[in-house]
Amino acid sequence: MHGIIAAVPTPVDPNGQPQKAMFLEHCRWVLENGCDGLNILGSTGEANSFSATTRKEIMSWTATELDQNKLMVGTGTPSLQETIELTLAADDLGYPVALVLPPYYYKPITNEGLVDWYNRLNAALGDRKIAIYFYNYPQMTGMEIPIEAIETLHKSAPDRFCGIKDSSGNLEYCRAISSAMSGMKVFPSSETSLGEAAHSNFTGCISATTNHTGQLCAKVWANRHNDNSDQLRTIGEIRAQIAGPYLVPSIKYLVSKRMRKTAWEHVHPPFCPLNQETKSKLDELASQLSYLSE
């Protein structure tokens, strides 16, 4: 996979049950409006607030209704057995890529322990073809996946461990990985990194805000070998108004505005509904986005 990947939100009802029709409608719109692929059940998709059974149900929706070659899915949990279960299910459904968090609960984790955990996942997958992309998100997990561990795993199984989504915001980390491992697909989590994608050998970006900036990002990605300063400035300004401590509720609120469906505003605990002040600021942003004012 490469290019602009949207980390899509998951619509739920007031009881936290996922809503299939709304979900697929949004996924299709995103793919038709600049994005090359979808990250299903990542942090933006509130994956860790769903049971394994529900996650597999959502995985099935997208795998049967959408182009599987444009999908990656989050399967990582602190439990090795549950991660194996979800990753096997993803492979059975035809997902080409699983995005896997490290086992983040017990700390400190040695390189040896981390490599062993991922190797056990690889062994359980046997000769299945699904690729594993590391998911580095230290702000949530409390740990950074060491580059040394990534390199060890990539060298031992280059076709399995062949990509990473980095949500740390540390582009030096991304550059170090792409420089050290030519076979690794490196996806920073901010579309503002697209300005250096060609120079730093980034494969694209996997971002929550591309749910709303995808059209602009597609133009930058297509023209990535040239100067895109003006477009990147606009993208950065839009992203800054969405990102922050209320990222997921804000993403959902803007989807609700575009689709004119307030049901999109529902979030899983521990998230709370946005207050009116935040909504008003997002309303101003919505008025600036052409597809929201059509």
PDB file of C-alpha atoms in Angstrom:
ATOM      1  CA  MET A   1       0.000   0.000   0.000  1.00  0.00           C
ATOM      2  CA  HIS A   2       1.106   3.568  -0.576  1.00  0.00           C
ATOM      3  CA  GLY A   3      -0.149   7.115  -0.774  1.00  0.00           C
ATOM      4  CA  ILE A   4      -2.883   8.763   1.255  1.00  0.00           C
ATOM      5  CA  ILE A   5      -4.418   6.380   3.789  1.00  0.00           C
ATOM      6  CA  ALA A   6      -7.330   7.607   5.896  1.00  0.00           C
ATOM      7  CA  ALA A   7      -7.639   6.306   9.440  1.00  0.00           C
ATOM      8  CA  VAL A   8     -11.417   6.104   9.365  1.00  0.00           C
ATOM      9  CA  PRO A   9     -13.757   6.588  12.346  1.00  0.00           C
ATOM     10  CA  THR A  10     -16.371   3.999  13.287  1.00  0.00           C
ATOM     11  CA  PRO A  11     -19.956   5.253  13.719  1.00  0.00           C
ATOM     12  CA  VAL A  12     -21.769   3.865  16.751  1.00  0.00           C
ATOM     13  CA  ASP A  13     -25.242   4.177  18.237  1.00  0.00           C
ATOM     14  CA  PRO A  14     -25.805   5.595  21.761  1.00  0.00           C
ATOM     15  CA  ASN A  15     -25.044   2.123  23.181  1.00  0.00           C
ATOM     16  CA  GLY A  16     -21.730   1.846  21.349  1.00  0.00           C
ATOM     17  CA  GLN A  17     -22.869  -0.586  18.660  1.00  0.00           C
ATOM     18  CA  PRO A  18     -21.234  -0.023  15.250  1.00  0.00           C
ATOM     19  CA  GLN A  19     -23.415   1.134  12.374  1.00  0.00           C
ATOM     20  CA  LYS A  20     -22.698  -0.708   9.132  1.00  0.00           C
ATOM     21  CA  ALA A  21     -24.484   1.415   6.520  1.00  0.00           C
ATOM     22  CA  MET A  22     -23.107   4.715   7.829  1.00  0.00           C
ATOM     23  CA  PHE A  23     -19.620   3.249   8.077  1.00  0.00           C
ATOM     24  CA  LEU A  24     -19.513   1.910   4.533  1.00  0.00           C
ATOM     25  CA  GLU A  25     -21.028   5.105   3.140  1.00  0.00           C
ATOM     26  CA  HIS A  26     -18.229   7.150   4.671  1.00  0.00           C
ATOM     27  CA  CYS A  27     -15.522   4.668   3.623  1.00  0.00           C
ATOM     28  CA  ARG A  28     -16.677   4.842   0.016  1.00  0.00           C
ATOM     29  CA  TRP A  29     -16.757   8.628   0.089  1.00  0.00           C
ATOM     30  CA  VAL A  30     -13.202   8.811   1.432  1.00  0.00           C
ATOM     31  CA  LEU A  31     -11.921   6.499  -1.308  1.00  0.00           C
ATOM     32  CA  GLU A  32     -13.697   8.612  -3.921  1.00  0.00           C
ATOM     33  CA  ASN A  33     -12.253  11.848  -2.555  1.00  0.00           C
ATOM     34  CA  GLY A  34      -8.500  11.577  -2.694  1.00  0.00           C
ATOM     35  CA  CYS A  35      -7.520   8.677  -0.454  1.00  0.00           C
ATOM     36  CA  ASP A  36      -5.697   5.627  -1.785  1.00  0.00           C
ATOM     37  CA  GLY A  37      -6.648   3.372   1.093  1.00  0.00           C
ATOM     38  CA  LEU A  38      -8.281   2.988   4.484  1.00  0.00           C
ATOM     39  CA  ASN A  39      -6.971   2.101   7.915  1.00  0.00           C
ATOM     40  CA  ILE A  40      -9.878   0.282   9.544  1.00  0.00           C
ATOM     41  CA  LEU A  41     -10.043  -0.031  13.335  1.00  0.00           C
ATOM     42  CA  GLY A  42      -7.077   2.077  14.261  1.00  0.00           C
ATOM     43  CA  SER A  43      -7.052   4.609  17.072  1.00  0.00           C
ATOM     44  CA  THR A  44      -9.408   6.882  15.117  1.00  0.00           C
ATOM     45  CA  GLY A  45     -11.705   3.891  14.664  1.00  0.00           C
ATOM     46  CA  GLU A  46     -11.798   3.424  18.468  1.00  0.00           C
ATOM     47  CA  ALA A  47     -10.647  -0.176  17.989  1.00  0.00           C
ATOM     48  CA  ASN A  48      -9.585  -0.715  21.569  1.00  0.00           C
ATOM     49  CA  SER A  49     -13.073   0.190  22.799  1.00  0.00           C
ATOM     50  CA  PHE A  50     -14.607  -2.759  20.919  1.00  0.00           C
ATOM     51  CA  SER A  51     -14.611  -6.447  21.815  1.00  0.00           C
ATOM     52  CA  ALA A  52     -12.721  -8.863  19.590  1.00  0.00           C
ATOM     53  CA  THR A  53     -16.057 -10.212  18.340  1.00  0.00           C
ATOM     54  CA  THR A  54     -17.242  -6.760  17.295  1.00  0.00           C
ATOM     55  CA  ARG A  55     -13.910  -5.948  15.695  1.00  0.00           C
ATOM     56  CA  LYS A  56     -14.181  -9.060  13.540  1.00  0.00           C
ATOM     57  CA  GLU A  57     -17.710  -8.073  12.557  1.00  0.00           C
ATOM     58  CA  ILE A  58     -16.536  -4.638  11.395  1.00  0.00           C
ATOM     59  CA  MET A  59     -13.584  -6.215   9.600  1.00  0.00           C
ATOM     60  CA  SER A  60     -16.012  -8.449   7.721  1.00  0.00           C
ATOM     61  CA  TRP A  61     -18.131  -5.505   6.554  1.00  0.00           C
ATOM     62  CA  THR A  62     -15.282  -3.740   4.833  1.00  0.00           C
ATOM     63  CA  ALA A  63     -13.606  -6.857   3.453  1.00  0.00           C
ATOM     64  CA  THR A  64     -16.806  -8.021   1.753  1.00  0.00           C
ATOM     65  CA  GLU A  65     -18.040  -4.614   0.560  1.00  0.00           C
ATOM     66  CA  LEU A  66     -14.851  -2.750  -0.425  1.00  0.00           C
ATOM     67  CA  ASP A  67     -11.689  -3.361  -2.455  1.00  0.00           C
ATOM     68  CA  GLN A  68      -9.516  -5.426  -0.114  1.00  0.00           C
ATOM     69  CA  ASN A  69      -6.330  -4.168  -1.754  1.00  0.00           C
ATOM     70  CA  LYS A  70      -7.101  -0.717  -0.359  1.00  0.00           C
ATOM     71  CA  LEU A  71      -7.529  -1.863   3.241  1.00  0.00           C
ATOM     72  CA  MET A  72      -5.370  -2.283   6.300  1.00  0.00           C
ATOM     73  CA  VAL A  73      -6.763  -3.139   9.714  1.00  0.00           C
ATOM     74  CA  GLY A  74      -5.630  -2.681  13.292  1.00  0.00           C
ATOM     75  CA  THR A  75      -5.296  -6.039  15.064  1.00  0.00           C
ATOM     76  CA  GLY A  76      -2.895  -5.233  17.899  1.00  0.00           C
ATOM     77  CA  THR A  77      -3.783  -5.694  21.570  1.00  0.00           C
ATOM     78  CA  PRO A  78      -1.659  -6.280  24.683  1.00  0.00           C
ATOM     79  CA  SER A  79      -2.750  -9.936  24.488  1.00  0.00           C
ATOM     80  CA  LEU A  80      -0.664 -12.018  22.119  1.00  0.00           C
ATOM     81  CA  GLN A  81      -3.418 -14.619  21.740  1.00  0.00           C
ATOM     82  CA  GLU A  82      -6.066 -12.026  20.923  1.00  0.00           C
ATOM     83  CA  THR A  83      -3.706 -10.317  18.476  1.00  0.00           C
ATOM     84  CA  ILE A  84      -3.110 -13.657  16.770  1.00  0.00           C
ATOM     85  CA  GLU A  85      -6.867 -14.315  16.666  1.00  0.00           C
ATOM     86  CA  LEU A  86      -7.629 -10.941  15.090  1.00  0.00           C
ATOM     87  CA  THR A  87      -4.743 -11.127  12.618  1.00  0.00           C
ATOM     88  CA  LEU A  88      -5.733 -14.614  11.487  1.00  0.00           C
ATOM     89  CA  ALA A  89      -9.287 -13.345  11.006  1.00  0.00           C
ATOM     90  CA  ALA A  90      -7.972 -10.424   8.954  1.00  0.00           C
ATOM     91  CA  ASP A  91      -6.019 -12.789   6.731  1.00  0.00           C
ATOM     92  CA  ASP A  92      -9.044 -15.059   6.306  1.00  0.00           C
ATOM     93  CA  LEU A  93     -11.034 -12.025   5.150  1.00  0.00           C
ATOM     94  CA  GLY A  94      -8.383 -11.037   2.614  1.00  0.00           C
ATOM     95  CA  TYR A  95      -6.799  -8.015   4.286  1.00  0.00           C
ATOM     96  CA  PRO A  96      -3.294  -7.517   2.873  1.00  0.00           C
ATOM     97  CA  VAL A  97      -1.983  -5.601   5.910  1.00  0.00           C
ATOM     98  CA  ALA A  98      -2.461  -5.740   9.682  1.00  0.00           C
ATOM     99  CA  LEU A  99      -1.385  -2.768  11.786  1.00  0.00           C
ATOM    100  CA  VAL A 100      -0.075  -4.118  15.096  1.00  0.00           C
ATOM    101  CA  LEU A 101       0.548  -2.169  18.286  1.00  0.00           C
ATOM    102  CA  PRO A 102       3.288  -3.430  20.601  1.00  0.00           C
ATOM    103  CA  PRO A 103       2.268  -5.258  23.813  1.00  0.00           C
ATOM    104  CA  TYR A 104       2.175  -2.013  25.744  1.00  0.00           C
ATOM    105  CA  TYR A 105       0.830  -2.863  29.187  1.00  0.00           C
ATOM    106  CA  TYR A 106       3.759  -4.507  30.991  1.00  0.00           C
ATOM    107  CA  LYS A 107       6.855  -2.347  31.244  1.00  0.00           C
ATOM    108  CA  PRO A 108       9.742  -2.155  30.884  1.00  0.00           C
ATOM    109  CA  ILE A 109       9.823  -4.253  27.722  1.00  0.00           C
ATOM    110  CA  THR A 110      13.244  -5.390  26.595  1.00  0.00           C
ATOM    111  CA  ASN A 111      14.173  -5.612  22.932  1.00  0.00           C
ATOM    112  CA  GLU A 112      14.437  -9.357  23.416  1.00  0.00           C
ATOM    113  CA  GLY A 113      10.911  -9.582  24.830  1.00  0.00           C
ATOM    114  CA  LEU A 114       9.438  -7.368  22.125  1.00  0.00           C
ATOM    115  CA  VAL A 115      11.127  -9.275  19.303  1.00  0.00           C
ATOM    116  CA  ASP A 116       9.959 -12.564  20.815  1.00  0.00           C
ATOM    117  CA  TRP A 117       6.348 -11.299  21.003  1.00  0.00           C
ATOM    118  CA  TYR A 118       6.281 -10.294  17.337  1.00  0.00           C
ATOM    119  CA  ASN A 119       8.099 -13.490  16.318  1.00  0.00           C
ATOM    120  CA  ARG A 120       5.415 -15.544  18.051  1.00  0.00           C
ATOM    121  CA  LEU A 121       2.791 -13.661  16.063  1.00  0.00           C
ATOM    122  CA  ASN A 122       4.714 -14.392  12.869  1.00  0.00           C
ATOM    123  CA  ALA A 123       5.006 -18.080  13.753  1.00  0.00           C
ATOM    124  CA  ALA A 124       1.262 -18.313  14.381  1.00  0.00           C
ATOM    125  CA  LEU A 125       0.591 -16.870  10.936  1.00  0.00           C
ATOM    126  CA  GLY A 126       2.645 -19.596   9.273  1.00  0.00           C
ATOM    127  CA  ASP A 127       2.644 -19.282   5.494  1.00  0.00           C
ATOM    128  CA  ARG A 128      -0.212 -16.793   5.373  1.00  0.00           C
ATOM    129  CA  LYS A 129       0.493 -13.738   3.240  1.00  0.00           C
ATOM    130  CA  ILE A 130      -0.758 -10.904   5.445  1.00  0.00           C
ATOM    131  CA  ALA A 131       1.895  -8.249   6.081  1.00  0.00           C
ATOM    132  CA  ILE A 132       2.534  -6.765   9.518  1.00  0.00           C
ATOM    133  CA  TYR A 133       3.031  -3.026   9.876  1.00  0.00           C
ATOM    134  CA  PHE A 134       4.281  -1.836  13.250  1.00  0.00           C
ATOM    135  CA  TYR A 135       2.128   0.797  14.917  1.00  0.00           C
ATOM    136  CA  ASN A 136       4.251   3.225  16.910  1.00  0.00           C
ATOM    137  CA  TYR A 137       2.126   5.519  19.083  1.00  0.00           C
ATOM    138  CA  PRO A 138       4.086   6.249  22.279  1.00  0.00           C
ATOM    139  CA  GLN A 139       1.668   8.963  23.423  1.00  0.00           C
ATOM    140  CA  MET A 140      -0.936   6.206  23.852  1.00  0.00           C
ATOM    141  CA  THR A 141       1.147   3.112  24.560  1.00  0.00           C
ATOM    142  CA  GLY A 142       3.759   4.723  26.788  1.00  0.00           C
ATOM    143  CA  MET A 143       6.582   3.187  24.759  1.00  0.00           C
ATOM    144  CA  GLU A 144       8.421   3.754  21.506  1.00  0.00           C
ATOM    145  CA  ILE A 145       9.115   0.698  19.382  1.00  0.00           C
ATOM    146  CA  PRO A 146      12.928   0.598  19.237  1.00  0.00           C
ATOM    147  CA  ILE A 147      14.408   0.865  15.764  1.00  0.00           C
ATOM    148  CA  GLU A 148      16.788  -1.945  16.709  1.00  0.00           C
ATOM    149  CA  ALA A 149      13.836  -4.294  17.312  1.00  0.00           C
ATOM    150  CA  ILE A 150      12.177  -3.265  14.047  1.00  0.00           C
ATOM    151  CA  GLU A 151      15.404  -3.893  12.138  1.00  0.00           C
ATOM    152  CA  THR A 152      15.880  -7.312  13.744  1.00  0.00           C
ATOM    153  CA  LEU A 153      12.351  -8.391  12.838  1.00  0.00           C
ATOM    154  CA  HIS A 154      12.519  -6.948   9.330  1.00  0.00           C
ATOM    155  CA  LYS A 155      15.775  -8.762   8.609  1.00  0.00           C
ATOM    156  CA  SER A 156      14.407 -12.065   9.932  1.00  0.00           C
ATOM    157  CA  ALA A 157      11.103 -11.872   8.015  1.00  0.00           C
ATOM    158  CA  PRO A 158      11.235  -9.035   5.449  1.00  0.00           C
ATOM    159  CA  ASP A 159       8.017 -10.023   3.693  1.00  0.00           C
ATOM    160  CA  ARG A 160       6.090 -10.132   6.967  1.00  0.00           C
ATOM    161  CA  PHE A 161       7.477  -7.152   8.896  1.00  0.00           C
ATOM    162  CA  CYS A 162       7.591  -4.625   6.109  1.00  0.00           C
ATOM    163  CA  GLY A 163       5.960  -1.376   7.218  1.00  0.00           C
ATOM    164  CA  ILE A 164       5.279   1.058  10.033  1.00  0.00           C
ATOM    165  CA  LYS A 165       2.775   3.729  10.914  1.00  0.00           C
ATOM    166  CA  ASP A 166       4.414   6.266  13.194  1.00  0.00           C
ATOM    167  CA  SER A 167       2.033   8.419  15.222  1.00  0.00           C
ATOM    168  CA  SER A 168       4.709   9.919  17.455  1.00  0.00           C
ATOM    169  CA  GLY A 169       5.130  12.994  15.280  1.00  0.00           C
ATOM    170  CA  ASN A 170       8.887  12.426  15.363  1.00  0.00           C
ATOM    171  CA  LEU A 171      10.020  12.621  11.755  1.00  0.00           C
ATOM    172  CA  GLU A 172      13.624  11.922  12.770  1.00  0.00           C
ATOM    173  CA  TYR A 173      12.411   8.483  13.875  1.00  0.00           C
ATOM    174  CA  CYS A 174      10.715   7.961  10.495  1.00  0.00           C
ATOM    175  CA  ARG A 175      13.769   9.129   8.583  1.00  0.00           C
ATOM    176  CA  ALA A 176      16.028   6.806  10.570  1.00  0.00           C
ATOM    177  CA  ILE A 177      13.862   3.800   9.701  1.00  0.00           C
ATOM    178  CA  SER A 178      13.538   4.608   6.002  1.00  0.00           C
ATOM    179  CA  SER A 179      17.286   5.240   5.822  1.00  0.00           C
ATOM    180  CA  ALA A 180      18.272   2.034   7.619  1.00  0.00           C
ATOM    181  CA  MET A 181      15.767  -0.316   5.961  1.00  0.00           C
ATOM    182  CA  SER A 182      15.086   0.241   2.274  1.00  0.00           C
ATOM    183  CA  GLY A 183      12.395  -2.444   2.253  1.00  0.00           C
ATOM    184  CA  MET A 184      10.307  -0.834   4.996  1.00  0.00           C
ATOM    185  CA  LYS A 185       7.237   1.179   4.055  1.00  0.00           C
ATOM    186  CA  VAL A 186       7.210   4.199   6.342  1.00  0.00           C
ATOM    187  CA  PHE A 187       3.979   6.116   6.933  1.00  0.00           C
ATOM    188  CA  PRO A 188       4.087   9.170   9.210  1.00  0.00           C
ATOM    189  CA  SER A 189       0.722  10.024  10.749  1.00  0.00           C
ATOM    190  CA  SER A 190       0.547  13.624   9.561  1.00  0.00           C
ATOM    191  CA  GLU A 191      -0.138  14.686   5.993  1.00  0.00           C
ATOM    192  CA  THR A 192       2.114  17.678   6.603  1.00  0.00           C
ATOM    193  CA  SER A 193       5.017  15.221   6.153  1.00  0.00           C
ATOM    194  CA  LEU A 194       4.113  14.756   2.488  1.00  0.00           C
ATOM    195  CA  GLY A 195       6.337  17.691   1.607  1.00  0.00           C
ATOM    196  CA  GLU A 196       9.399  15.566   2.296  1.00  0.00           C
ATOM    197  CA  ALA A 197       7.967  12.181   1.287  1.00  0.00           C
ATOM    198  CA  ALA A 198      10.034  11.882  -1.882  1.00  0.00           C
ATOM    199  CA  HIS A 199      13.270  13.051  -0.249  1.00  0.00           C
ATOM    200  CA  SER A 200      12.862  10.945   2.910  1.00  0.00           C
ATOM    201  CA  ASN A 201      11.506   7.880   1.107  1.00  0.00           C
ATOM    202  CA  PHE A 202       8.176   7.895   2.940  1.00  0.00           C
ATOM    203  CA  THR A 203       5.504   5.665   1.413  1.00  0.00           C
ATOM    204  CA  GLY A 204       2.701   8.135   2.129  1.00  0.00           C
ATOM    205  CA  CYS A 205       0.824   8.960   5.299  1.00  0.00           C
ATOM    206  CA  ILE A 206      -1.822   7.308   7.476  1.00  0.00           C
ATOM    207  CA  SER A 207      -3.819  10.072   9.074  1.00  0.00           C
ATOM    208  CA  ALA A 208      -7.136  10.742  10.780  1.00  0.00           C
ATOM    209  CA  THR A 209      -7.448  14.211   9.329  1.00  0.00           C
ATOM    210  CA  THR A 210      -7.231  12.910   5.756  1.00  0.00           C
ATOM    211  CA  ASN A 211     -10.893  12.030   6.242  1.00  0.00           C
ATOM    212  CA  HIS A 212     -11.290  15.754   5.565  1.00  0.00           C
ATOM    213  CA  THR A 213      -8.099  16.770   3.728  1.00  0.00           C
ATOM    214  CA  GLY A 214      -7.893  13.834   1.311  1.00  0.00           C
ATOM    215  CA  GLN A 215      -8.579  15.840  -1.827  1.00  0.00           C
ATOM    216  CA  LEU A 216      -5.800  18.318  -1.059  1.00  0.00           C
ATOM    217  CA  CYS A 217      -3.425  15.559   0.030  1.00  0.00           C
ATOM    218  CA  ALA A 218      -3.953  13.643  -3.202  1.00  0.00           C
ATOM    219  CA  LYS A 219      -2.760  16.657  -5.192  1.00  0.00           C
ATOM    220  CA  VAL A 220       0.336  17.014  -3.019  1.00  0.00           C
ATOM    221  CA  TRP A 221       1.114  13.294  -3.245  1.00  0.00           C
ATOM    222  CA  ALA A 222       0.761  13.283  -7.032  1.00  0.00           C
ATOM    223  CA  ASN A 223       3.112  16.268  -7.224  1.00  0.00           C
ATOM    224  CA  ARG A 224       5.431  15.175  -4.393  1.00  0.00           C
ATOM    225  CA  HIS A 225       8.641  15.621  -6.384  1.00  0.00           C
ATOM    226  CA  ASN A 226       7.926  19.341  -6.728  1.00  0.00           C
ATOM    227  CA  ASP A 227       7.274  22.259  -4.403  1.00  0.00           C
ATOM    228  CA  ASN A 228       3.883  22.107  -2.659  1.00  0.00           C
ATOM    229  CA  SER A 229       4.419  24.799  -0.046  1.00  0.00           C
ATOM    230  CA  ASP A 230       1.095  26.576  -0.533  1.00  0.00           C
ATOM    231  CA  GLN A 231      -0.993  23.403  -0.448  1.00  0.00           C
ATOM    232  CA  LEU A 232       0.913  22.052   2.554  1.00  0.00           C
ATOM    233  CA  ARG A 233       0.342  25.301   4.411  1.00  0.00           C
ATOM    234  CA  THR A 234      -3.400  25.001   3.817  1.00  0.00           C
ATOM    235  CA  ILE A 235      -3.395  21.352   4.867  1.00  0.00           C
ATOM    236  CA  GLY A 236      -1.472  22.221   8.031  1.00  0.00           C
ATOM    237  CA  GLU A 237      -3.937  24.961   8.931  1.00  0.00           C
ATOM    238  CA  ILE A 238      -6.907  22.620   8.514  1.00  0.00           C
ATOM    239  CA  ARG A 239      -5.210  19.833  10.442  1.00  0.00           C
ATOM    240  CA  ALA A 240      -4.333  22.164  13.327  1.00  0.00           C
ATOM    241  CA  GLN A 241      -8.008  22.995  13.787  1.00  0.00           C
ATOM    242  CA  ILE A 242      -8.999  19.323  14.022  1.00  0.00           C
ATOM    243  CA  ALA A 243      -6.095  17.618  15.805  1.00  0.00           C
ATOM    244  CA  GLY A 244      -5.600  17.744  19.551  1.00  0.00           C
ATOM    245  CA  PRO A 245      -7.122  16.129  22.631  1.00  0.00           C
ATOM    246  CA  TYR A 246     -10.552  15.887  20.962  1.00  0.00           C
ATOM    247  CA  LEU A 247      -9.318  14.451  17.671  1.00  0.00           C
ATOM    248  CA  VAL A 248     -11.697  11.497  17.365  1.00  0.00           C
ATOM    249  CA  PRO A 249     -14.876  13.354  18.409  1.00  0.00           C
ATOM    250  CA  SER A 250     -13.856  16.209  16.095  1.00  0.00           C
ATOM    251  CA  ILE A 251     -13.323  13.885  13.133  1.00  0.00           C
ATOM    252  CA  LYS A 252     -16.739  12.371  13.766  1.00  0.00           C
ATOM    253  CA  TYR A 253     -18.401  15.755  14.161  1.00  0.00           C
ATOM    254  CA  LEU A 254     -17.102  16.941  10.797  1.00  0.00           C
ATOM    255  CA  VAL A 255     -18.320  13.713   9.181  1.00  0.00           C
ATOM    256  CA  SER A 256     -21.730  14.374  10.727  1.00  0.00           C
ATOM    257  CA  LYS A 257     -21.753  17.827   9.141  1.00  0.00           C
ATOM    258  CA  ARG A 258     -20.838  16.506   5.703  1.00  0.00           C
ATOM    259  CA  MET A 259     -23.318  13.633   5.829  1.00  0.00           C
ATOM    260  CA  ARG A 260     -25.949  15.665   7.684  1.00  0.00           C
ATOM    261  CA  LYS A 261     -26.382  12.844  10.187  1.00  0.00           C
ATOM    262  CA  THR A 262     -26.053  13.791  13.848  1.00  0.00           C
ATOM    263  CA  ALA A 263     -25.779  10.085  14.719  1.00  0.00           C
ATOM    264  CA  TRP A 264     -22.145  10.343  13.628  1.00  0.00           C
ATOM    265  CA  GLU A 265     -21.432  12.385  16.755  1.00  0.00           C
ATOM    266  CA  HIS A 266     -21.753   9.358  19.063  1.00  0.00           C
ATOM    267  CA  VAL A 267     -18.452   8.223  20.617  1.00  0.00           C
ATOM    268  CA  HIS A 268     -17.343   5.389  22.866  1.00  0.00           C
ATOM    269  CA  PRO A 269     -16.486   6.087  26.507  1.00  0.00           C
ATOM    270  CA  PRO A 270     -14.136   7.427  27.751  1.00  0.00           C
ATOM    271  CA  PHE A 271     -14.651  10.019  25.000  1.00  0.00           C
ATOM    272  CA  CYS A 272     -17.315  12.613  25.702  1.00  0.00           C
ATOM    273  CA  PRO A 273     -19.471  14.597  23.266  1.00  0.00           C
ATOM    274  CA  LEU A 274     -17.940  17.870  22.158  1.00  0.00           C
ATOM    275  CA  ASN A 275     -18.989  21.021  23.967  1.00  0.00           C
ATOM    276  CA  GLN A 276     -20.707  23.797  22.069  1.00  0.00           C
ATOM    277  CA  GLU A 277     -17.618  26.000  21.965  1.00  0.00           C
ATOM    278  CA  THR A 278     -15.622  23.300  20.185  1.00  0.00           C
ATOM    279  CA  LYS A 279     -18.510  22.559  17.835  1.00  0.00           C
ATOM    280  CA  SER A 280     -18.774  26.231  16.918  1.00  0.00           C
ATOM    281  CA  LYS A 281     -15.084  26.338  15.996  1.00  0.00           C
ATOM    282  CA  LEU A 282     -15.493  23.239  13.852  1.00  0.00           C
ATOM    283  CA  ASP A 283     -18.577  24.761  12.230  1.00  0.00           C
ATOM    284  CA  GLU A 284     -16.368  27.631  11.082  1.00  0.00           C
ATOM    285  CA  LEU A 285     -13.907  25.133   9.623  1.00  0.00           C
ATOM    286  CA  ALA A 286     -16.729  23.199   7.970  1.00  0.00           C
ATOM    287  CA  SER A 287     -17.839  26.319   6.156  1.00  0.00           C
ATOM    288  CA  GLN A 288     -14.343  26.615   4.662  1.00  0.00           C
ATOM    289  CA  LEU A 289     -14.344  23.074   3.273  1.00  0.00           C
ATOM    290  CA  SER A 290     -16.099  23.069  -0.071  1.00  0.00           C
ATOM    291  CA  TYR A 291     -17.548  19.575   0.167  1.00  0.00           C
ATOM    292  CA  LEU A 292     -19.265  20.505   3.445  1.00  0.00           C
ATOM    293  CA  SER A 293     -20.972  23.543   1.999  1.00  0.00           C
ATOM    294  CA  GLU A 294     -22.244  22.031  -1.245  1.00  0.00           C
TER     295      GLU A 294
END
